[in-house]
Short mmCIF file of C-alpha atoms and ligand atoms in Angstrom, two decimals:
data_model
loop_
_atom_site.label_atom_id
_atom_site.label_comp_id
_atom_site.label_asym_id
_atom_site.label_seq_id
_atom_site.Cartn_x
_atom_site.Cartn_y
_atom_site.Cartn_z
CA MET A 16 0.00 0.00 0.00
CA SER A 17 1.20 3.52 -0.74
CA THR A 18 2.17 5.67 2.20
CA VAL A 19 0.25 8.90 2.33
CA CYS A 20 2.77 11.69 2.08
CA SER A 21 1.02 15.03 2.51
CA GLN A 22 2.99 17.02 5.09
CA LYS A 23 0.10 19.28 5.99
CA PRO A 24 -1.58 18.78 9.38
CA ARG A 25 -4.73 16.70 9.07
CA VAL A 26 -8.27 17.78 9.84
CA LEU A 27 -11.32 15.51 10.11
CA THR A 28 -14.90 16.55 10.43
CA GLY A 29 -18.21 15.76 8.79
CA ASP A 30 -21.95 15.39 8.80
CA THR A 31 -24.58 12.75 9.35
CA PRO A 32 -27.04 12.20 6.47
CA THR A 33 -30.12 12.69 8.62
CA GLY A 34 -31.21 15.39 6.15
CA GLN A 35 -29.55 18.20 4.24
CA LEU A 36 -27.24 20.92 5.44
CA HIS A 37 -28.50 24.09 7.09
CA LEU A 38 -27.22 27.46 8.25
CA GLY A 39 -26.04 25.95 11.56
CA HIS A 40 -23.68 23.67 9.65
CA TYR A 41 -22.37 26.56 7.65
CA VAL A 42 -21.60 28.92 10.53
CA GLY A 43 -20.67 26.15 13.00
CA SER A 44 -18.32 24.09 10.85
CA VAL A 45 -18.29 24.49 7.07
CA LYS A 46 -17.17 28.14 7.06
CA ARG A 47 -14.09 27.10 9.02
CA ARG A 48 -13.52 24.15 6.70
CA LEU A 49 -13.29 26.56 3.77
CA GLU A 50 -10.42 28.37 5.49
CA LEU A 51 -8.71 25.14 6.52
CA GLN A 52 -8.78 23.56 3.08
CA GLU A 53 -6.22 26.20 2.02
CA THR A 54 -3.65 25.13 4.60
CA HIS A 55 -4.57 21.65 5.90
CA ASP A 56 -5.11 18.15 4.58
CA CYS A 57 -8.88 18.03 5.07
CA PHE A 58 -11.07 14.92 5.33
CA PHE A 59 -14.82 15.36 5.38
CA ILE A 60 -16.82 12.28 6.34
CA ILE A 61 -20.43 11.60 5.43
CA ALA A 62 -21.34 9.57 8.51
CA ASN A 63 -23.94 7.34 6.86
CA MET A 64 -23.60 4.46 9.32
CA HIS A 65 -24.38 6.87 12.13
CA ALA A 66 -27.54 7.93 10.30
CA PHE A 67 -28.75 4.35 10.82
CA THR A 68 -28.69 4.93 14.60
CA THR A 69 -31.88 6.98 14.27
CA ARG A 70 -33.13 6.18 10.72
CA ALA A 71 -32.54 2.48 10.16
CA GLN A 72 -35.99 2.14 8.62
CA GLU A 73 -35.17 4.71 5.88
CA PRO A 74 -32.09 3.36 4.04
CA ALA A 75 -33.01 4.86 0.65
CA ASP A 76 -33.45 8.30 2.21
CA ILE A 77 -30.07 8.03 3.93
CA ARG A 78 -28.46 7.16 0.60
CA ARG A 79 -30.16 10.10 -1.11
CA ASP A 80 -29.06 12.48 1.66
CA CYS A 81 -25.44 11.35 1.29
CA LEU A 82 -25.45 12.66 -2.27
CA GLU A 83 -27.39 15.79 -1.31
CA ILE A 84 -24.88 16.65 1.41
CA VAL A 85 -22.05 16.40 -1.12
CA ARG A 86 -24.00 18.84 -3.30
CA ASP A 87 -24.36 21.12 -0.27
CA TYR A 88 -20.59 20.93 0.32
CA LEU A 89 -19.86 21.89 -3.27
CA ALA A 90 -22.45 24.68 -3.05
CA MET A 91 -20.78 26.09 0.06
CA GLY A 92 -17.35 26.06 -1.60
CA ILE A 93 -15.68 22.83 -0.52
CA ASP A 94 -13.29 21.90 -3.30
CA PRO A 95 -12.98 18.14 -3.90
CA ASP A 96 -9.62 18.66 -5.59
CA ARG A 97 -8.18 19.97 -2.34
CA SER A 98 -10.32 18.22 0.29
CA THR A 99 -11.25 14.56 0.61
CA ILE A 100 -14.99 13.88 0.80
CA PHE A 101 -15.85 10.27 1.64
CA LEU A 102 -18.46 7.83 2.93
CA GLN A 103 -18.03 6.29 6.37
CA THR A 104 -19.30 2.88 5.26
CA GLU A 105 -16.72 2.63 2.46
CA VAL A 106 -13.84 2.92 4.93
CA PRO A 107 -13.93 -0.38 6.87
CA ALA A 108 -10.99 0.59 9.11
CA ILE A 109 -13.38 2.94 10.91
CA SER A 110 -15.71 0.10 11.95
CA GLU A 111 -12.78 -2.05 12.99
CA LEU A 112 -11.34 0.71 15.16
CA THR A 113 -14.78 1.37 16.64
CA TYR A 114 -14.93 -2.19 17.95
CA LEU A 115 -11.46 -1.96 19.42
CA PHE A 116 -12.06 1.47 20.98
CA ALA A 117 -15.34 0.30 22.52
CA MET A 118 -13.16 -1.86 24.80
CA LEU A 119 -11.22 1.16 26.00
CA LEU A 120 -14.20 3.13 27.31
CA PRO A 121 -16.28 2.20 30.34
CA PHE A 122 -19.93 1.80 29.32
CA ASN A 123 -21.05 4.35 31.92
CA ARG A 124 -18.54 6.88 30.65
CA VAL A 125 -20.15 6.73 27.18
CA MET A 126 -23.65 7.06 28.63
CA ARG A 127 -22.64 10.11 30.67
CA ASN A 128 -21.78 12.01 27.48
CA PRO A 129 -23.96 15.17 27.71
CA THR A 130 -24.47 15.41 23.94
CA LEU A 131 -25.96 11.91 23.88
CA LYS A 132 -28.24 12.83 26.77
CA ASP A 133 -29.38 16.03 24.99
CA GLU A 134 -30.09 14.10 21.79
CA ILE A 135 -32.11 11.47 23.64
CA ARG A 136 -34.16 14.24 25.28
CA ASP A 137 -34.56 16.56 22.23
CA ARG A 138 -35.55 13.74 19.87
CA GLY A 139 -37.88 12.23 22.45
CA LEU A 140 -36.11 8.86 22.24
CA GLY A 141 -36.95 7.94 25.84
CA ASP A 142 -35.57 4.46 26.44
CA ARG A 143 -36.45 3.24 22.94
CA TYR A 144 -33.11 3.96 21.32
CA SER A 145 -31.11 1.14 19.81
CA PHE A 146 -27.92 -0.36 21.24
CA GLY A 147 -26.20 1.27 18.26
CA PHE A 148 -27.32 4.76 19.21
CA PRO A 149 -24.81 5.35 22.04
CA LEU A 150 -22.26 3.34 20.05
CA TYR A 151 -22.14 6.20 17.56
CA ALA A 152 -20.23 8.27 20.15
CA VAL A 153 -17.54 5.58 20.16
CA GLY A 154 -17.73 5.41 16.37
CA GLN A 155 -17.06 9.10 16.18
CA THR A 156 -13.79 8.66 18.08
CA ALA A 157 -12.82 6.17 15.36
CA ASP A 158 -13.85 8.57 12.56
CA ILE A 159 -11.37 11.09 13.92
CA LEU A 160 -8.56 8.81 15.05
CA ALA A 161 -8.57 6.76 11.83
CA PHE A 162 -7.13 9.90 10.23
CA ARG A 163 -4.85 10.76 13.14
CA ALA A 164 -6.37 14.24 12.85
CA HIS A 165 -4.93 17.08 14.88
CA SER A 166 -8.02 19.24 14.85
CA VAL A 167 -11.75 18.90 14.35
CA PRO A 168 -13.76 21.98 13.27
CA VAL A 169 -17.16 21.48 14.90
CA GLY A 170 -20.06 23.15 16.63
CA GLN A 171 -20.22 23.38 20.42
CA ASP A 172 -22.37 20.25 20.77
CA GLN A 173 -19.50 18.10 19.53
CA VAL A 174 -17.00 19.12 22.21
CA PRO A 175 -17.90 16.19 24.53
CA HIS A 176 -17.30 13.82 21.62
CA ILE A 177 -13.85 15.27 21.04
CA GLU A 178 -13.11 14.91 24.76
CA LEU A 179 -14.10 11.24 24.50
CA THR A 180 -11.80 10.92 21.49
CA ARG A 181 -8.90 12.36 23.46
CA GLU A 182 -9.57 9.81 26.21
CA VAL A 183 -9.52 6.93 23.73
CA ALA A 184 -6.28 8.17 22.18
CA ARG A 185 -4.66 8.59 25.59
CA ARG A 186 -5.75 5.15 26.73
CA PHE A 187 -4.66 3.42 23.53
CA ASN A 188 -1.25 5.12 23.52
CA GLN A 189 -0.72 4.21 27.18
CA LEU A 190 -1.96 0.63 26.93
CA TYR A 191 -0.41 -0.42 23.64
CA CYS A 192 2.36 2.04 22.80
CA GLY A 193 4.13 2.40 26.12
CA VAL A 194 3.34 6.09 26.55
CA SER A 195 3.55 7.07 30.23
CA ASP A 196 0.37 8.16 32.00
CA GLN A 197 2.37 11.22 33.06
CA ALA A 198 3.00 12.27 29.43
CA ALA A 199 1.66 15.64 28.30
CA ASP A 200 -1.12 15.32 25.72
CA ALA A 201 0.94 17.14 23.11
CA ASP A 202 3.85 14.68 23.47
CA HIS A 203 2.00 11.40 22.83
CA VAL A 204 3.12 10.87 19.24
CA LYS A 205 6.69 11.97 19.98
CA LEU A 206 6.75 9.32 22.72
CA GLY A 207 5.63 6.56 20.37
CA GLY A 208 1.84 6.83 20.56
CA VAL A 209 -0.09 5.97 17.39
CA PHE A 210 -2.70 8.68 17.94
CA PRO A 211 -2.30 12.43 18.38
CA LEU A 212 -4.83 13.93 20.80
CA PRO A 213 -7.12 16.06 18.63
CA VAL A 214 -8.48 19.45 19.60
CA ALA A 215 -11.99 20.77 18.97
CA ASP A 216 -11.87 23.86 16.76
CA VAL A 217 -15.08 25.70 17.69
CA GLY A 218 -15.68 28.99 15.87
CA PRO A 219 -17.44 32.17 17.00
CA VAL A 220 -20.92 30.70 16.36
CA GLY A 221 -20.69 27.30 18.02
CA ARG A 222 -24.45 26.92 18.42
CA LEU A 223 -26.85 28.63 16.06
CA VAL A 224 -30.30 28.50 17.55
CA GLY A 225 -33.14 27.15 15.36
CA THR A 226 -36.14 29.09 14.10
CA ASP A 227 -38.05 27.87 17.18
CA GLY A 228 -35.86 30.35 19.08
CA LYS A 229 -34.93 27.65 21.61
CA LEU A 230 -33.15 24.51 20.54
CA LYS A 231 -29.98 24.17 18.46
CA MET A 232 -30.77 24.40 14.75
CA SER A 233 -30.85 20.78 13.72
CA LYS A 234 -31.79 18.71 10.69
CA SER A 235 -33.90 16.44 12.85
CA LEU A 236 -35.76 19.06 14.90
CA ASN A 237 -37.80 20.81 12.22
CA ASN A 238 -36.28 24.21 13.06
CA ALA A 239 -33.68 24.55 10.31
CA ILE A 240 -33.11 26.90 7.38
CA PHE A 241 -31.63 24.74 4.66
CA ILE A 242 -29.12 25.77 2.03
CA THR A 243 -31.69 24.66 -0.55
CA ASP A 244 -34.55 26.78 0.82
CA SER A 245 -35.87 29.35 -1.66
CA PRO A 246 -35.65 33.08 -0.80
CA GLN A 247 -39.38 33.04 0.03
CA VAL A 248 -39.05 30.09 2.38
CA VAL A 249 -36.07 31.74 4.10
CA LYS A 250 -38.17 34.85 4.62
CA ARG A 251 -41.07 32.86 5.99
CA LYS A 252 -38.94 30.83 8.39
CA ILE A 253 -37.14 33.90 9.74
CA ALA A 254 -40.46 35.65 10.22
CA LYS A 255 -41.38 32.83 12.61
CA ILE A 256 -38.41 33.21 14.99
CA TYR A 257 -40.01 33.61 18.38
CA THR A 258 -38.67 36.08 20.94
CA GLY A 259 -41.74 36.64 23.13
CA ARG A 260 -41.43 40.44 22.71
CA GLN A 261 -44.80 42.17 22.50
CA SER A 262 -44.33 45.69 21.09
CA PRO A 263 -41.78 47.87 19.25
CA THR A 264 -41.54 50.19 22.24
CA GLU A 265 -40.88 47.42 24.76
CA PRO A 266 -37.15 47.30 25.66
CA GLY A 267 -35.89 44.05 24.06
CA ASP A 268 -33.07 41.68 24.92
CA PRO A 269 -30.41 42.05 22.21
CA ASN A 270 -29.01 38.66 23.19
CA ASN A 271 -32.12 36.75 22.16
CA ALA A 272 -32.45 34.28 19.28
CA LEU A 273 -33.30 36.94 16.70
CA PHE A 274 -30.20 38.92 17.58
CA GLN A 275 -27.99 35.90 17.17
CA TYR A 276 -29.13 35.99 13.53
CA VAL A 277 -28.56 39.75 13.35
CA ASP A 278 -25.02 39.36 14.72
CA THR A 279 -24.22 36.35 12.57
CA PHE A 280 -25.63 37.33 9.21
CA ILE A 281 -25.84 41.14 8.87
CA GLN A 282 -22.46 42.17 7.56
CA ASP A 283 -22.65 45.93 8.23
CA LYS A 284 -21.45 46.07 11.84
CA ASP A 285 -22.52 49.75 12.29
CA ARG A 286 -26.03 48.70 11.37
CA VAL A 287 -25.85 45.82 13.85
CA ALA A 288 -24.78 48.21 16.63
CA GLU A 289 -27.63 50.59 15.75
CA LEU A 290 -30.21 47.78 15.79
CA ARG A 291 -28.94 46.51 19.14
CA ASP A 292 -29.09 49.95 20.68
CA ARG A 293 -32.59 50.78 19.44
CA TYR A 294 -33.92 47.31 20.33
CA ALA A 295 -32.55 47.50 23.87
CA ARG A 296 -34.18 50.90 24.38
CA GLY A 297 -37.47 49.93 22.72
CA ASP A 298 -36.98 52.79 20.27
CA ASN A 299 -39.92 52.01 18.03
CA ILE A 300 -38.34 48.99 16.40
CA GLY A 301 -40.29 45.74 16.26
CA ASP A 302 -39.11 42.20 15.55
CA GLY A 303 -41.10 42.61 12.35
CA HIS A 304 -38.77 45.44 11.24
CA ILE A 305 -35.65 43.42 11.87
CA LYS A 306 -36.65 40.07 10.41
CA PRO A 307 -36.80 41.19 6.75
CA GLU A 308 -33.29 42.63 7.11
CA VAL A 309 -32.05 39.34 8.52
CA ALA A 310 -33.77 37.42 5.71
CA GLU A 311 -32.15 39.67 3.12
CA ALA A 312 -28.71 39.07 4.66
CA VAL A 313 -29.25 35.30 4.76
CA ASN A 314 -30.48 35.28 1.17
CA ALA A 315 -27.39 37.27 0.09
CA LEU A 316 -25.22 34.57 1.71
CA LEU A 317 -27.18 31.74 0.10
CA ALA A 318 -27.49 33.21 -3.42
CA PRO A 319 -24.04 32.09 -4.69
CA MET A 320 -24.55 28.71 -2.97
CA ARG A 321 -27.84 28.20 -4.80
CA ARG A 322 -26.10 29.06 -8.06
CA ARG A 323 -23.23 26.63 -7.50
CA ARG A 324 -25.58 23.89 -6.33
CA GLY A 325 -27.56 24.25 -9.55
CA LEU A 326 -24.52 23.01 -11.49
CA TYR A 327 -24.77 19.57 -9.84
CA GLU A 328 -28.54 19.16 -9.71
CA GLY A 329 -29.62 15.78 -11.09
CA ASP A 330 -26.06 14.68 -11.92
CA ASP A 331 -25.52 11.74 -9.56
CA ASP A 332 -22.60 10.36 -11.58
CA ALA A 333 -20.50 13.47 -10.96
CA ILE A 334 -21.19 13.21 -7.22
CA LEU A 335 -20.39 9.48 -7.14
CA ASP A 336 -17.08 10.14 -8.94
CA ILE A 337 -16.14 12.66 -6.25
CA LEU A 338 -17.08 10.21 -3.51
CA LYS A 339 -15.22 7.30 -5.08
CA ALA A 340 -11.99 9.30 -5.41
CA GLY A 341 -12.49 10.53 -1.84
CA CYS A 342 -13.08 7.02 -0.46
CA GLU A 343 -9.94 5.74 -2.19
CA ARG A 344 -7.85 8.47 -0.64
CA ALA A 345 -9.54 8.09 2.78
CA ASN A 346 -8.80 4.36 2.74
CA GLU A 347 -5.12 4.98 2.07
CA VAL A 348 -4.85 6.95 5.31
CA ALA A 349 -7.27 4.90 7.41
CA GLU A 350 -5.73 1.55 6.38
CA GLU A 351 -2.31 2.89 7.29
CA THR A 352 -3.63 3.94 10.72
CA LEU A 353 -5.39 0.62 11.26
CA GLY A 354 -2.16 -1.21 10.43
CA MET A 355 -0.30 0.85 13.02
CA ALA A 356 -3.02 0.30 15.64
CA LYS A 357 -3.21 -3.46 14.99
CA ASP A 358 0.54 -3.70 15.18
CA ALA A 359 0.54 -1.94 18.54
CA ALA A 360 -2.30 -4.09 19.91
CA CYS A 361 -0.73 -7.39 18.68
CA LEU A 362 -3.60 -7.83 16.21
CA LYS A 363 -1.60 -7.69 13.02
CA PHE A 364 -1.15 -11.10 11.41
CA PHE A 365 -1.06 -10.26 7.70
CA ASP A 366 -0.82 -7.27 5.37
CA ARG A 367 -3.89 -6.47 3.36
CA GLU A 368 -4.86 -4.24 0.49
CA LEU A 369 -8.23 -2.63 -0.12
CA ARG A 370 -9.41 -1.73 -3.57
CA TYR A 371 -12.65 -0.70 -5.29
CA ARG A 372 -13.71 -2.03 -8.64
P1 ATP B 5 -28.89 15.84 13.58
O1 ATP B 5 -30.19 16.51 13.84
O2 ATP B 5 -28.98 14.61 12.78
O3 ATP B 5 -28.02 15.69 14.82
P2 ATP B 5 -27.43 18.19 13.04
O4 ATP B 5 -28.19 19.24 12.33
O5 ATP B 5 -27.20 18.31 14.52
O6 ATP B 5 -28.12 16.84 12.67
P3 ATP B 5 -24.82 17.02 12.64
O7 ATP B 5 -24.61 16.18 11.42
O8 ATP B 5 -25.07 16.36 13.95
O9 ATP B 5 -26.04 18.03 12.33
O10 ATP B 5 -23.63 18.04 12.81
C1 ATP B 5 -22.62 18.28 11.83
C2 ATP B 5 -21.72 19.42 12.27
O11 ATP B 5 -22.42 20.65 12.24
C3 ATP B 5 -21.21 19.28 13.72
O12 ATP B 5 -19.90 19.81 13.78
C4 ATP B 5 -22.15 20.15 14.50
O13 ATP B 5 -21.57 20.63 15.70
C5 ATP B 5 -22.38 21.29 13.51
N1 ATP B 5 -23.69 21.89 13.77
C6 ATP B 5 -24.89 21.29 13.57
N2 ATP B 5 -25.88 22.11 13.94
C7 ATP B 5 -25.29 23.25 14.36
C8 ATP B 5 -25.78 24.49 14.88
N3 ATP B 5 -27.09 24.70 15.01
N4 ATP B 5 -24.90 25.46 15.21
C9 ATP B 5 -23.56 25.25 15.08
N5 ATP B 5 -23.03 24.11 14.60
C10 ATP B 5 -23.87 23.12 14.26
MG1 MG B 6 -26.31 16.55 15.59
#
């Protein structure tokens, strides 16, 4: 197998095909990816196996959303010639590492993960979730470590997952690579560890609230503005953002959900300051005055994305070509990592080669 020789630091992040991408993805992760693809070796995973944790009964929809998310990536400016876009299920090393890593984490430690708890509550899963649902948190450690990534550009909700990943890396390096439990996190690889300890790279908008004004904007919570929404739909959804404010002369809270949109999407910062000031004083400015301005700003951001997305509409072959090239490149790195990990854990008996036809 060829050794992967890019000298740039590696980045891994991605999305679950539980639907299409929305503004939360853009401000929370994709915007940062666009900067990083200039300077880093970027891997973007479509976590389709993880989509089965909540959508196992909808396999055809998951498959469709994989392709749609790639279109969303291209629309937002991810360049497949510089970044590697791939499917989780086409990189078997990830599943193999998941199994191994599951042995390194106490069951109760996984179940204490606050993001899992939030998801169980927000999706109303009660105690009906599958065995595989919490396993996805372990799987995500394998997504990241299979690429020996140094950083992971994500929204705030993913920070507990990255912490779990750091714990797995620490434990593996200590158990199987002879790294001392006194070693500083940054020194693990220098001391012979297979896995660097990755850091979460959370940007200025780590949690964009949804149009319900309460919960995180999420594909699964029916509160999202999608990249594919038309200008009219964007306007309508923003008009629904609820703040509870009653009148234009009532002093408003410029830290509410609507103002997160003002701060995030209106580019003219003098205008933002003016809106904040008048809103806080209740200077005859209603939510209904501000929402059309926010919608205009969001539509200005989405217009070039809609145009670029149009180029790939209906052309599944072009998307599959991008994915196939991405999966080949992802397997080169992930197979190399798996080989190193199996070697360290006395699991390596033979060399193997993985190839698509
Ligand atoms: P699901 O409802 O299936 O959990 P999601 O909308 O939460 O979907 P994910 O695929 O879980 O999206 O998240 C992909 C990436 O986008 C993660 O890094 C996540 O932190 C980020 N992200 C998702 N929603 C938001 C948001 N509202 N604000 C900021 N970042 C977000
Ligand atoms: Mg999520």
